[in-house]
C-alpha cells in the first residue's frame, strides 16, 4: 500500500518509528514532514496529508500530533478524507469497517509506540463493510444543509 504520514513537532519521534514500522511491513511510505522537532503548525501538515490522500497519491494517511485532535480536524477539512482519531485497535478497525476511514490520527502524548503499531495493524487489515454503512459514508462527503 501507498501510505502518507505527517505530524507536527510533538509527534516527530512517533512518526519516525511508525514510518520505519510501515516500511518493514512492506508498504511504500511518503513522509510529509516535518523532519525536526522545531515548532510547526499542525494544520499545515494535516492539509498536506489530506491533499495526497484526496488526489490518490497515497491510499491511506497517518496523521500525528500531540493529542491527535488538531491534525485530525485539519485532515477532515478536505471532503475526500475521513480521518478517525483512535487510541486502541478496536476504534481503528471500526473506523475502517463502519466509516471507510482513509486516514488515521493518533496523539503522541497519549499513545505509546506499541499501541500505535497495534492501531495501524487493525486499521490497515480491516476492510470497509459497505452495506448499511455505505449510504452514511456517502453523506460524509456531501455538504450539510
Short mmCIF file of C-alpha atoms in Angstrom, two decimals:
data_model
loop_
_atom_site.label_atom_id
_atom_site.label_comp_id
_atom_site.label_asym_id
_atom_site.label_seq_id
_atom_site.Cartn_x
_atom_site.Cartn_y
_atom_site.Cartn_z
CA UNK A 1 0.00 0.00 0.00
CA UNK A 2 0.98 3.62 -0.50
CA UNK A 3 0.74 5.38 2.85
CA UNK A 4 1.47 9.04 3.64
CA UNK A 5 2.48 10.06 7.14
CA UNK A 6 2.73 13.54 8.64
CA UNK A 7 2.97 15.09 12.08
CA UNK A 8 3.65 18.24 13.98
CA UNK A 9 6.70 18.84 16.16
CA UNK A 10 5.20 16.98 19.13
CA UNK A 11 4.96 13.73 17.17
CA UNK A 12 8.17 13.70 15.10
CA UNK A 13 9.64 10.79 17.09
CA UNK A 14 6.46 8.70 16.85
CA UNK A 15 6.24 9.48 13.14
CA UNK A 16 9.79 8.24 12.56
CA UNK A 17 9.12 4.98 14.40
CA UNK A 18 5.83 4.35 12.60
CA UNK A 19 7.39 5.19 9.22
CA UNK A 20 10.06 2.54 9.78
CA UNK A 21 7.45 0.05 11.00
CA UNK A 22 5.32 0.57 7.89
CA UNK A 23 8.37 0.14 5.65
CA UNK A 24 9.26 -3.10 7.47
CA UNK A 25 5.72 -4.31 6.72
CA UNK A 26 6.39 -3.70 3.03
CA UNK A 27 4.41 -0.51 2.50
CA UNK A 28 5.53 2.41 0.34
CA UNK A 29 5.68 5.39 2.72
CA UNK A 30 5.73 9.09 1.91
CA UNK A 31 6.97 11.09 4.90
CA UNK A 32 5.45 14.55 4.52
CA UNK A 33 7.35 16.02 7.44
CA UNK A 34 8.43 17.69 9.48
CA UNK A 35 11.98 16.43 9.76
CA UNK A 36 12.85 18.03 13.11
CA UNK A 37 11.14 18.81 16.40
CA UNK A 38 11.26 22.55 15.69
CA UNK A 39 7.84 24.12 16.28
CA UNK A 40 5.44 23.88 13.33
CA UNK A 41 1.69 24.30 12.86
CA UNK A 42 -0.24 21.02 12.67
CA UNK A 43 -2.83 22.37 10.17
CA UNK A 44 -0.10 22.79 7.54
CA UNK A 45 0.83 19.12 7.79
CA UNK A 46 -2.76 17.94 8.11
CA UNK A 47 -3.69 19.79 4.91
CA UNK A 48 -0.66 18.37 3.11
CA UNK A 49 -1.61 14.83 4.16
CA UNK A 50 -5.22 15.33 3.13
CA UNK A 51 -4.13 16.58 -0.27
CA UNK A 52 -2.11 13.47 -1.16
CA UNK A 53 -4.85 11.13 0.06
CA UNK A 54 -7.54 13.09 -1.80
CA UNK A 55 -5.62 13.08 -5.09
CA UNK A 56 -4.82 9.36 -4.84
CA UNK A 57 -1.06 9.72 -4.44
CA UNK A 58 -1.49 7.79 -1.17
CA UNK A 59 -4.17 5.22 -0.41
CA UNK A 60 -4.13 5.97 3.31
CA UNK A 61 -2.83 8.64 5.64
CA UNK A 62 -1.39 8.61 9.14
CA UNK A 63 -1.74 11.94 10.96
CA UNK A 64 0.04 12.59 14.25
CA UNK A 65 0.24 15.47 16.69
CA UNK A 66 0.43 15.82 20.46
CA UNK A 67 -3.17 14.78 21.07
CA UNK A 68 -4.19 13.74 17.56
CA UNK A 69 -7.16 16.08 17.77
CA UNK A 70 -5.88 19.15 15.93
CA UNK A 71 -4.34 17.33 12.99
CA UNK A 72 -7.42 15.12 12.59
CA UNK A 73 -9.59 18.24 12.35
CA UNK A 74 -7.23 19.66 9.71
CA UNK A 75 -7.32 16.47 7.63
CA UNK A 76 -11.11 16.30 7.85
CA UNK A 77 -11.44 19.76 6.31
CA UNK A 78 -10.90 18.01 2.97
CA UNK A 79 -14.21 16.41 1.93
CA UNK A 80 -12.37 13.47 0.32
CA UNK A 81 -10.83 12.48 3.66
CA UNK A 82 -12.33 10.60 6.56
CA UNK A 83 -9.77 10.80 9.37
CA UNK A 84 -10.52 8.91 12.57
CA UNK A 85 -8.81 9.77 15.84
CA UNK A 86 -8.10 6.43 17.51
CA UNK A 87 -6.42 5.27 20.69
CA UNK A 88 -6.76 1.50 20.54
CA UNK A 89 -7.21 -1.21 17.87
CA UNK A 90 -10.98 -1.61 18.11
CA UNK A 91 -11.64 2.03 17.25
CA UNK A 92 -9.11 1.76 14.40
CA UNK A 93 -10.84 -1.33 12.98
CA UNK A 94 -14.32 0.19 13.34
CA UNK A 95 -13.16 3.37 11.62
CA UNK A 96 -12.38 1.27 8.54
CA UNK A 97 -15.29 -1.19 8.78
CA UNK A 98 -18.08 1.29 9.51
CA UNK A 99 -16.76 4.65 8.30
CA UNK A 100 -14.42 3.72 5.44
CA UNK A 101 -11.80 5.95 7.06
CA UNK A 102 -8.86 6.61 4.74
CA UNK A 103 -6.78 8.35 7.40
CA UNK A 104 -5.96 7.54 10.99
CA UNK A 105 -4.89 10.06 13.64
CA UNK A 106 -3.16 9.43 16.93
CA UNK A 107 -1.70 11.54 19.70
CA UNK A 108 1.98 11.10 20.51
CA UNK A 109 1.44 12.35 24.06
CA UNK A 110 -1.35 9.82 24.61
CA UNK A 111 -0.43 6.73 22.60
CA UNK A 112 2.72 4.65 23.08
CA UNK A 113 4.57 3.05 20.19
CA UNK A 114 3.25 -0.48 20.77
CA UNK A 115 -0.36 0.72 20.91
CA UNK A 116 0.19 2.93 17.86
CA UNK A 117 1.51 -0.07 15.91
CA UNK A 118 -1.48 -2.15 17.03
CA UNK A 119 -3.83 0.60 15.85
CA UNK A 120 -2.09 0.74 12.47
CA UNK A 121 -2.27 -3.04 12.11
CA UNK A 122 -6.00 -3.05 12.85
CA UNK A 123 -6.66 -0.09 10.56
CA UNK A 124 -4.72 -1.49 7.60
CA UNK A 125 -6.06 -5.04 7.89
CA UNK A 126 -9.75 -4.11 8.10
CA UNK A 127 -11.91 -3.71 5.01
CA UNK A 128 -14.88 -1.37 4.69
CA UNK A 129 -18.06 -3.31 5.48
CA UNK A 130 -20.23 -1.49 2.94
CA UNK A 131 -23.89 -2.44 3.16
CA UNK A 132 -25.83 -0.34 5.64
CA UNK A 133 -22.76 1.83 6.21
CA UNK A 134 -22.31 2.89 2.56
CA UNK A 135 -25.08 5.49 2.47
CA UNK A 136 -23.89 7.05 5.70
CA UNK A 137 -20.32 7.27 4.45
CA UNK A 138 -21.54 8.89 1.24
CA UNK A 139 -23.24 11.59 3.31
CA UNK A 140 -19.93 12.42 4.97
CA UNK A 141 -18.62 13.87 1.70
CA UNK A 142 -21.79 15.82 0.95
CA UNK A 143 -22.18 19.39 2.23
CA UNK A 144 -24.58 19.65 5.17
CA UNK A 145 -27.71 21.74 4.78
#
